[in-house]
Coordinates of C-alpha atoms and ligand atoms in Angstrom, one line a residue:
M101 CA 9.2 -11.9 24.7
R102 CA 12.2 -10.6 23.4
I103 CA 11.2 -9.9 19.9
S104 CA 13.6 -8.8 16.7
V105 CA 12.4 -7.0 13.8
I106 CA 14.4 -7.4 10.6
G107 CA 13.6 -4.2 7.8
C108 CA 11.7 -1.1 9.2
G109 CA 10.1 0.1 6.6
Y110 CA 6.4 1.0 6.2
L111 CA 5.7 -2.8 8.1
G112 CA 8.6 -3.8 10.0
A113 CA 8.7 0.0 12.1
V114 CA 4.9 -0.3 12.6
H115 CA 5.1 -4.0 13.9
A116 CA 8.0 -3.3 16.1
A117 CA 6.4 -0.7 17.3
C118 CA 3.1 -2.4 17.9
M119 CA 5.3 -5.5 19.1
A120 CA 6.7 -2.9 22.0
Q121 CA 3.0 -1.5 22.6
L122 CA 1.5 -5.3 23.2
G123 CA 4.0 -5.5 26.1
H124 CA 7.2 -7.2 24.4
D125 CA 10.8 -6.1 24.2
V126 CA 11.6 -5.3 21.0
V127 CA 14.7 -4.5 18.9
G128 CA 14.1 -3.0 15.1
V129 CA 17.5 -3.6 12.7
D130 CA 17.4 -2.0 9.0
V131 CA 20.5 -1.8 7.0
D132 CA 19.6 2.0 6.6
A133 CA 21.4 4.2 9.3
E134 CA 19.2 7.2 8.8
K135 CA 15.9 5.5 9.4
V136 CA 17.8 3.7 12.3
A137 CA 18.9 7.2 13.7
L138 CA 15.4 8.6 13.1
L139 CA 13.8 5.8 14.6
A140 CA 16.0 5.4 17.8
S141 CA 15.6 8.9 18.3
G142 CA 11.7 8.6 18.4
R143 CA 10.5 9.8 14.7
A144 CA 8.9 8.0 12.0
P145 CA 10.7 8.2 9.1
F146 CA 7.6 7.9 7.0
F147 CA 4.3 9.5 7.2
E148 CA 1.5 6.8 9.4
P149 CA -1.1 8.5 11.7
G150 CA -0.5 7.6 14.7
L151 CA 3.0 6.0 14.2
P152 CA 4.7 9.0 15.9
E153 CA 2.9 8.9 19.4
L154 CA 2.9 5.0 19.3
L155 CA 7.2 5.6 19.0
E156 CA 7.4 8.1 21.9
E157 CA 4.9 6.0 23.8
T158 CA 7.2 2.8 23.8
M159 CA 10.9 4.1 23.9
A160 CA 9.8 6.1 26.9
T161 CA 9.2 2.4 28.3
G162 CA 12.2 1.2 27.1
R163 CA 10.4 -1.8 25.6
L164 CA 12.1 -0.4 21.9
R165 CA 15.0 0.2 20.5
F166 CA 16.8 0.2 16.8
T167 CA 20.0 -0.4 15.4
T168 CA 21.8 -1.5 12.3
D169 CA 23.7 -4.1 14.2
L170 CA 21.6 -7.5 13.2
A171 CA 24.0 -8.9 16.1
E172 CA 21.8 -7.4 18.7
A173 CA 18.8 -9.5 17.6
A174 CA 20.9 -12.8 18.9
G175 CA 18.4 -13.7 22.5
A176 CA 15.4 -12.6 20.6
Q177 CA 13.4 -15.7 20.9
V178 CA 11.2 -14.9 17.9
H179 CA 12.4 -12.9 14.7
F180 CA 10.1 -10.9 12.1
V181 CA 11.1 -10.6 8.6
C182 CA 9.9 -7.5 7.5
V183 CA 12.0 -6.7 4.4
G184 CA 10.2 -5.3 1.2
T185 CA 10.4 -7.5 -2.3
P186 CA 9.7 -5.1 -4.9
Q187 CA 9.3 -6.0 -8.4
K188 CA 12.5 -6.7 -10.4
R189 CA 13.3 -4.3 -12.7
G190 CA 12.4 -4.7 -16.2
E191 CA 10.6 -7.7 -14.6
N192 CA 6.8 -9.1 -13.8
A193 CA 9.1 -11.1 -10.6
A194 CA 9.6 -10.2 -7.2
D195 CA 13.2 -9.1 -6.0
M196 CA 14.0 -11.2 -3.5
R197 CA 17.4 -10.1 -2.7
F198 CA 16.6 -8.5 0.4
V199 CA 14.8 -11.5 2.0
D200 CA 17.6 -13.8 1.1
A201 CA 19.7 -11.0 2.8
A202 CA 18.1 -10.6 5.9
V203 CA 17.8 -14.2 6.3
E204 CA 21.2 -15.0 5.9
G205 CA 22.2 -12.3 8.0
I206 CA 19.9 -13.5 11.3
L207 CA 20.9 -17.7 10.8
P208 CA 24.1 -17.4 12.5
H209 CA 22.5 -15.3 15.4
L210 CA 19.6 -17.9 15.6
A211 CA 19.6 -20.5 18.7
P212 CA 17.6 -23.7 19.4
G213 CA 14.2 -22.9 20.4
D214 CA 14.0 -19.6 18.3
V215 CA 11.4 -18.9 15.7
L216 CA 11.8 -17.3 12.5
V217 CA 8.8 -15.6 11.5
G218 CA 8.3 -14.5 7.5
K219 CA 6.0 -11.8 7.2
S220 CA 7.2 -10.3 3.8
T221 CA 5.2 -10.9 0.5
V222 CA 6.7 -13.5 -1.0
P223 CA 6.2 -15.8 -4.0
V224 CA 5.0 -19.2 -2.8
G225 CA 7.7 -21.5 -2.3
T226 CA 9.5 -19.2 -0.7
A227 CA 8.9 -20.6 2.9
E228 CA 9.5 -24.1 1.7
R229 CA 13.4 -22.9 0.1
I230 CA 14.2 -20.6 3.7
A231 CA 12.8 -23.8 6.1
E232 CA 15.2 -26.1 4.3
R233 CA 18.2 -23.1 4.8
L234 CA 17.4 -22.9 8.6
A235 CA 17.3 -27.1 8.7
E236 CA 21.1 -26.7 7.4
V237 CA 22.5 -24.1 9.5
Q238 CA 20.3 -24.2 12.5
P239 CA 17.9 -27.4 12.9
G240 CA 16.9 -26.3 16.5
A241 CA 14.9 -23.3 15.3
T242 CA 11.5 -23.1 13.3
L243 CA 10.4 -21.1 10.7
V244 CA 6.6 -19.9 10.7
W245 CA 5.0 -17.9 7.6
N246 CA 2.8 -15.0 9.0
P247 CA 1.5 -12.9 6.2
E248 CA 1.1 -9.2 7.4
F249 CA -2.3 -7.7 6.1
L250 CA -2.1 -3.8 7.2
R251 CA -3.1 -1.2 5.3
E252 CA -0.8 1.8 4.9
G253 CA -2.8 5.0 6.9
F254 CA -4.3 2.4 9.1
A255 CA -1.3 0.3 9.8
V256 CA -1.1 0.6 13.4
Q257 CA -4.6 -0.3 13.5
D258 CA -4.3 -2.8 11.5
T259 CA -1.4 -4.2 13.8
L260 CA -3.1 -3.9 17.3
H261 CA -6.4 -5.1 15.6
P262 CA -5.8 -7.7 12.7
D263 CA -8.7 -9.0 11.0
R264 CA -7.1 -12.5 11.2
L265 CA -3.5 -14.2 12.2
V266 CA -2.7 -16.8 9.6
Y267 CA -0.3 -19.0 10.5
G268 CA 1.8 -21.7 8.2
I269 CA 3.7 -24.2 10.2
P270 CA 5.6 -27.0 10.0
A271 CA 3.8 -30.4 10.4
G272 CA 4.9 -32.5 14.0
P273 CA 6.6 -30.8 17.3
D274 CA 8.7 -27.7 16.1
G275 CA 5.5 -26.6 14.2
A276 CA 3.3 -26.6 17.4
H277 CA 5.9 -25.5 19.8
A278 CA 6.2 -22.1 17.2
Q279 CA 2.5 -21.9 17.3
A280 CA 2.6 -21.7 20.9
V281 CA 5.4 -19.1 20.7
L282 CA 3.5 -16.6 18.0
D283 CA 0.2 -17.3 20.1
E284 CA 2.0 -15.9 23.1
V285 CA 3.6 -13.2 20.8
Y286 CA -0.3 -12.6 19.7
A287 CA -1.8 -13.0 22.9
T288 CA -3.6 -9.8 23.1
P289 CA -5.0 -9.8 19.9
L290 CA -5.8 -13.4 20.0
A291 CA -7.9 -13.3 23.7
D292 CA -9.9 -9.6 21.7
G293 CA -11.4 -12.9 19.4
T294 CA -9.2 -12.4 16.6
P295 CA -10.2 -15.2 14.1
Q296 CA -6.8 -17.1 13.7
V297 CA -6.2 -19.9 10.6
V298 CA -3.4 -22.6 10.9
T299 CA -2.0 -24.0 8.2
D300 CA 0.8 -25.1 5.8
F301 CA 3.8 -22.8 4.7
A302 CA 2.1 -23.2 0.4
T303 CA -1.6 -21.7 2.0
A304 CA 0.0 -19.0 4.2
Q305 CA 2.1 -17.8 1.4
L306 CA -1.2 -17.9 -1.3
V307 CA -3.2 -16.4 1.2
K308 CA -1.5 -12.8 1.2
V309 CA -1.4 -12.8 -2.8
A310 CA -4.9 -14.2 -3.5
A311 CA -5.9 -11.5 -0.8
N312 CA -4.5 -8.5 -2.9
S313 CA -5.5 -10.0 -6.0
F314 CA -9.2 -10.1 -4.6
L315 CA -8.6 -6.4 -3.7
A316 CA -7.2 -5.8 -7.0
T317 CA -9.8 -7.3 -8.9
K318 CA -12.7 -5.8 -7.2
I319 CA -11.0 -2.2 -8.0
S320 CA -10.7 -3.5 -11.4
F321 CA -14.1 -4.3 -11.7
I322 CA -15.9 -1.3 -10.8
N323 CA -13.2 0.6 -13.2
A324 CA -14.3 -1.8 -15.9
M325 CA -18.2 -0.7 -15.1
A326 CA -17.2 3.1 -15.4
E327 CA -15.1 2.4 -18.8
L328 CA -19.1 1.2 -19.6
C329 CA -20.8 4.0 -17.7
E330 CA -18.5 6.7 -19.8
T331 CA -19.7 5.1 -23.4
T332 CA -23.7 4.6 -21.5
G333 CA -24.0 8.1 -19.8
A334 CA -24.5 5.6 -16.7
D335 CA -23.1 7.0 -13.1
V336 CA -20.4 4.4 -11.7
T337 CA -20.7 5.8 -8.2
Q338 CA -24.5 5.1 -7.9
L339 CA -24.1 1.6 -9.9
A340 CA -21.5 0.7 -7.0
D341 CA -23.7 1.8 -4.6
A342 CA -26.5 -0.2 -5.6
I343 CA -24.8 -3.6 -6.4
G344 CA -22.6 -2.9 -3.0
H345 CA -26.0 -3.6 -1.1
D346 CA -25.7 -6.8 -1.9
A347 CA -24.2 -7.9 1.0
R348 CA -22.7 -10.8 -1.4
I349 CA -21.0 -8.2 -3.0
G350 CA -20.2 -5.4 -0.3
R351 CA -19.5 -2.0 -1.0
R352 CA -16.2 -1.8 0.1
F353 CA -13.2 -1.5 -2.4
L354 CA -16.0 -0.7 -5.2
N355 CA -14.6 3.2 -5.1
A356 CA -14.2 3.8 -9.3
G357 CA -11.6 6.2 -10.3
L358 CA -7.9 6.3 -10.9
G359 CA -7.0 2.9 -9.7
F360 CA -5.2 1.3 -7.4
G361 CA -1.2 2.4 -7.1
G362 CA 1.5 1.8 -4.1
G363 CA 4.2 -0.5 -3.3
C364 CA 1.7 -3.5 -2.8
L365 CA -1.2 -4.5 -5.0
P366 CA 0.3 -3.9 -8.6
K367 CA 3.9 -5.7 -8.0
D368 CA 2.0 -8.5 -5.8
I369 CA -0.5 -9.5 -9.1
R370 CA 2.5 -9.2 -11.0
A371 CA 4.7 -11.2 -9.1
F372 CA 1.7 -13.7 -8.4
M373 CA 1.5 -14.1 -12.0
A374 CA 5.1 -14.5 -12.7
R375 CA 4.9 -17.3 -10.0
A376 CA 2.3 -19.1 -11.3
G377 CA 4.1 -19.1 -14.8
E378 CA 7.1 -20.9 -13.3
L379 CA 5.2 -23.0 -11.9
G380 CA 3.1 -23.9 -15.1
A381 CA 0.4 -22.7 -13.7
D382 CA -0.4 -19.3 -15.9
Q383 CA -3.9 -19.6 -17.5
A384 CA -5.0 -19.8 -13.7
L385 CA -4.3 -16.2 -13.3
S386 CA -4.4 -14.8 -16.8
F387 CA -7.2 -12.8 -15.6
L388 CA -5.1 -10.9 -13.8
R389 CA -3.3 -9.0 -16.7
E390 CA -6.6 -8.1 -17.3
V391 CA -7.0 -6.6 -14.4
D392 CA -3.7 -4.6 -14.6
S393 CA -4.1 -3.8 -17.6
I394 CA -7.8 -1.7 -17.1
N395 CA -5.9 -0.4 -14.1
M396 CA -3.2 1.2 -16.2
R397 CA -6.0 2.6 -18.8
R398 CA -7.9 4.2 -16.1
R399 CA -4.7 6.8 -15.9
V400 CA -4.7 7.6 -19.8
R401 CA -8.0 8.2 -19.6
M402 CA -7.8 10.7 -17.1
V403 CA -5.3 12.5 -19.4
D404 CA -7.6 12.1 -22.3
L405 CA -10.2 13.9 -20.0
A406 CA -8.0 16.6 -19.0
R407 CA -7.3 17.1 -22.7
E408 CA -11.1 16.8 -23.5
V409 CA -12.2 19.8 -21.2
C410 CA -9.1 21.9 -22.5
D411 CA -10.8 22.1 -25.9
G412 CA -8.6 19.3 -27.1
S413 CA -4.9 20.3 -26.3
I414 CA -2.8 20.0 -23.7
V415 CA 0.2 21.7 -24.9
G416 CA 1.0 24.7 -22.8
R417 CA -1.5 24.8 -20.3
K418 CA -1.6 25.0 -17.0
V419 CA -2.7 21.9 -14.7
A420 CA -2.4 21.2 -11.1
V421 CA -2.3 17.9 -9.7
L422 CA -3.9 18.0 -6.0
G423 CA -2.1 14.5 -4.5
A424 CA 0.9 12.8 -5.1
A425 CA 0.7 9.9 -2.7
F426 CA -0.6 6.6 -3.8
K427 CA -3.8 6.8 -1.6
P428 CA -4.7 9.6 1.2
N429 CA -3.2 9.5 4.2
S430 CA -0.1 8.4 3.5
D431 CA 3.1 10.2 1.8
D432 CA 4.3 6.7 -0.1
V433 CA 4.4 7.7 -3.9
R434 CA 5.3 3.9 -5.1
D435 CA 3.4 3.3 -8.2
S436 CA 1.1 6.4 -7.4
P437 CA -1.8 6.7 -10.1
A438 CA -1.4 10.6 -9.6
L439 CA 2.6 11.1 -10.4
S440 CA 1.3 8.9 -13.5
V441 CA -1.0 11.0 -14.7
A442 CA 1.2 14.0 -13.6
A443 CA 4.3 13.2 -15.4
Q444 CA 2.6 11.7 -18.8
M445 CA 0.8 15.2 -19.0
A446 CA 3.8 16.8 -18.4
L447 CA 5.4 15.0 -21.2
Q448 CA 2.6 16.0 -23.7
G449 CA 3.2 19.7 -23.1
A450 CA 1.2 20.2 -20.3
T451 CA 3.4 23.0 -17.3
V452 CA 2.4 20.9 -14.1
V453 CA 2.1 21.6 -10.6
V454 CA 1.5 18.8 -8.2
T455 CA 0.7 18.9 -4.4
D456 CA 0.5 17.0 -1.4
P457 CA -0.3 17.9 2.0
E458 CA 2.2 14.7 2.7
A459 CA 4.1 13.7 0.0
V460 CA 5.9 16.2 -2.0
A461 CA 9.0 15.3 -0.5
N462 CA 9.0 11.7 -1.8
A463 CA 7.5 13.1 -4.7
E464 CA 10.0 15.3 -5.9
R465 CA 13.1 12.6 -5.4
A466 CA 11.1 10.4 -7.6
W467 CA 10.2 12.6 -10.7
P468 CA 12.6 15.4 -10.2
Q469 CA 11.4 17.1 -13.6
L470 CA 7.7 18.2 -12.1
S471 CA 6.6 21.1 -10.2
F472 CA 5.6 20.9 -7.1
A473 CA 3.9 23.5 -4.7
A474 CA 2.8 23.4 -0.6
T475 CA -0.8 23.9 -1.4
A476 CA -3.6 23.6 -3.1
E477 CA -4.1 27.0 -3.9
E478 CA -0.5 27.5 -4.8
A479 CA -0.8 25.0 -7.2
A480 CA -3.8 25.8 -9.0
A481 CA -3.1 29.3 -9.2
G482 CA -3.3 30.6 -12.8
A483 CA -4.3 26.9 -13.5
D484 CA -6.7 26.0 -16.6
V485 CA -7.6 22.9 -15.2
V486 CA -7.2 21.2 -11.7
L487 CA -7.1 17.1 -11.6
L488 CA -8.1 15.7 -7.8
A489 CA -5.8 12.3 -8.0
T490 CA -5.8 11.6 -4.5
E491 CA -8.8 11.9 -2.1
W492 CA -7.1 13.6 0.9
Q493 CA -10.3 14.9 3.4
E494 CA -8.3 18.6 2.6
Y495 CA -9.4 18.1 -1.2
R496 CA -12.8 16.9 -0.6
D497 CA -13.3 19.5 1.4
L498 CA -12.1 22.4 -1.4
D499 CA -14.6 25.3 -1.6
P500 CA -15.6 25.4 -5.2
H501 CA -16.5 29.3 -4.9
A502 CA -12.9 30.3 -2.7
F503 CA -11.0 28.0 -4.9
G504 CA -13.1 29.2 -8.5
E505 CA -11.0 32.6 -7.3
V506 CA -7.7 31.1 -8.0
V507 CA -7.7 29.1 -10.8
R508 CA -7.4 30.8 -14.5
G509 CA -10.2 28.4 -16.1
K510 CA -12.8 26.8 -13.7
R511 CA -12.1 23.3 -15.0
V512 CA -12.3 20.0 -12.7
V513 CA -11.6 16.6 -13.5
D514 CA -12.3 14.1 -10.7
G515 CA -10.1 10.8 -10.5
R516 CA -11.4 10.1 -7.6
N517 CA -15.5 10.8 -7.7
V518 CA -15.3 12.3 -4.7
L519 CA -16.8 15.8 -5.2
D520 CA -20.1 16.9 -5.2
P521 CA -20.8 17.7 -8.9
G522 CA -23.8 19.5 -8.4
K523 CA -22.4 22.2 -5.7
W524 CA -19.1 22.6 -8.3
R525 CA -21.3 23.0 -11.3
A526 CA -23.1 25.3 -9.1
A527 CA -20.1 27.3 -8.6
G528 CA -19.5 27.7 -12.3
W529 CA -17.4 25.1 -12.8
V530 CA -16.8 22.6 -15.8
Y531 CA -17.1 19.2 -14.1
R532 CA -15.7 15.7 -15.1
A533 CA -14.8 12.4 -13.5
L534 CA -14.2 8.8 -14.2
G535 CA -16.7 7.1 -15.2
R536 CA -20.1 9.8 -14.5
P537 CA -21.8 11.5 -16.7
Ligands
UGA723 C1 -2.9 -3.2 0.5 C2 -4.2 -4.4 1.1 O1 -5.0 -3.4 1.3 C3 -3.5 -4.2 2.7 O2 -4.8 -5.5 2.9 C4 -2.4 -5.4 2.3 O3 -1.6 -5.8 3.4 C5 -1.2 -4.4 1.8 O4 -1.4 -3.8 0.5 C6 0.3 -5.1 1.4 O5 0.2 -5.9 1.0 O6 1.2 -4.6 2.0 P1 -2.2 -0.8 0.8 O7 -1.3 -1.2 -0.2 O8 -1.6 0.2 1.8 O9 -2.7 -1.8 1.4 O10 -3.2 0.2 -0.1 P2 -5.3 0.2 -0.1 O11 -5.6 0.4 0.8 O12 -5.0 -1.4 -0.6 O13 -5.2 0.9 -1.5 C7 -4.7 0.5 -3.0 C8 -4.8 1.2 -4.0 O14 -5.7 0.7 -4.6 C9 -4.6 3.1 -3.6 O15 -4.1 3.6 -4.7 C10 -6.5 3.5 -3.6 O16 -6.1 4.8 -3.9 C11 -6.8 2.2 -4.7 N1 -8.1 2.4 -4.3 C12 -8.8 1.6 -3.5 C13 -9.6 2.3 -5.2 O17 -8.8 2.9 -6.3 N2 -10.9 2.0 -5.1 C14 -11.0 1.1 -3.9 O18 -12.0 1.3 -3.5 C15 -10.0 1.2 -2.7

């Protein structure tokens, strides 16, 4: 099928390459000329495992190209809207400018029979509004809401082998046509047995924010337990293992630590609360305010722990922060807990050096006032305390003996509960962690 993908960020670039991999003829469109130039030369504009190889492979087939000219989307039968919906400055609500611009931009290029597919995470009611606009300008085209559930770091795998496909379609023959078209787009994952849920616009939009709210709640639940573990001397990692053995609870997403960040979970729960407020249903989501507060408290607790191990003061102390990305296997620093901790410590008088295997360039752009180093050893040279903030494999694998030679004070605060306390203590380190004795 001929497909256009509007917006080539973390979602769109991966989606475009994966659609080409599934055998479709794809044009990716973005307003950022620099990003388009990189993609057009077969290079990924951000770190995502597997994407460079996939770009190389699919560009070589001639089935994938990138452009800044939205007019080149004309002629495609299916148009995916993959632009971002960041948090509005100073408000909880989502900023819909990019979605609105993408929709207005593509409308003149749609032909009867085309299917416009919304993938961006949006406040419920957006699809209905876009469908009305579509009916005014190109009544022969149909809208489908098809939320995306990919995780950064696993984006290629999640797109080619999704957990489920959700379609929000209008009632009647237009909806049936749109469903048949999308079934053709996703013929390969459907043939692999991917579960499919076909529903209305409202449900499809809510599925996405409900899923992210559930994940955020799971993380904040275990972090609330970590707070109790800290006051009782219990160990939250053992607690998570024990409750996780109950299949109804499950162990995944019960890793206590610095909490969630990134471009999705934090802003999605806030936008969901804002939308519920507009709909007069704010009570239903008031618990998400607590989920958000628990999450943000972990960052403060991490700074307090660092202060505790530095005998009550971090002023003038040298602090190494391992990790800048919001999670490993990503260079994304949006709302990164690691950088939030690093910045708080710097503002409180510490000399902070941050390192990350992939995210230093992005981190430096976001927080130019912090200092950065290329490796863990460089960041930790002469440090009084080391904070593990993002659990990259290479930090998990650090040898506490060799690493102890580099620092001035052998103090480590494990913000992700991934180091072996016994091993680090045996090597002479003071080891502290969130939610562990
Ligand atoms: C999240 C969802 O997991 C995806 O399903 C969704 O499609 C995506 O948002 C989106 O809305 O686009 P992502 O932001 O890539 O994906 O990251 P996650 O893997 O969900 O991690 C989010 C944060 O939670 C990270 O900061 C991570 O360190 C933290 N986390 C995760 C924990 O603190 N504990 C855990 O047990 C798991």
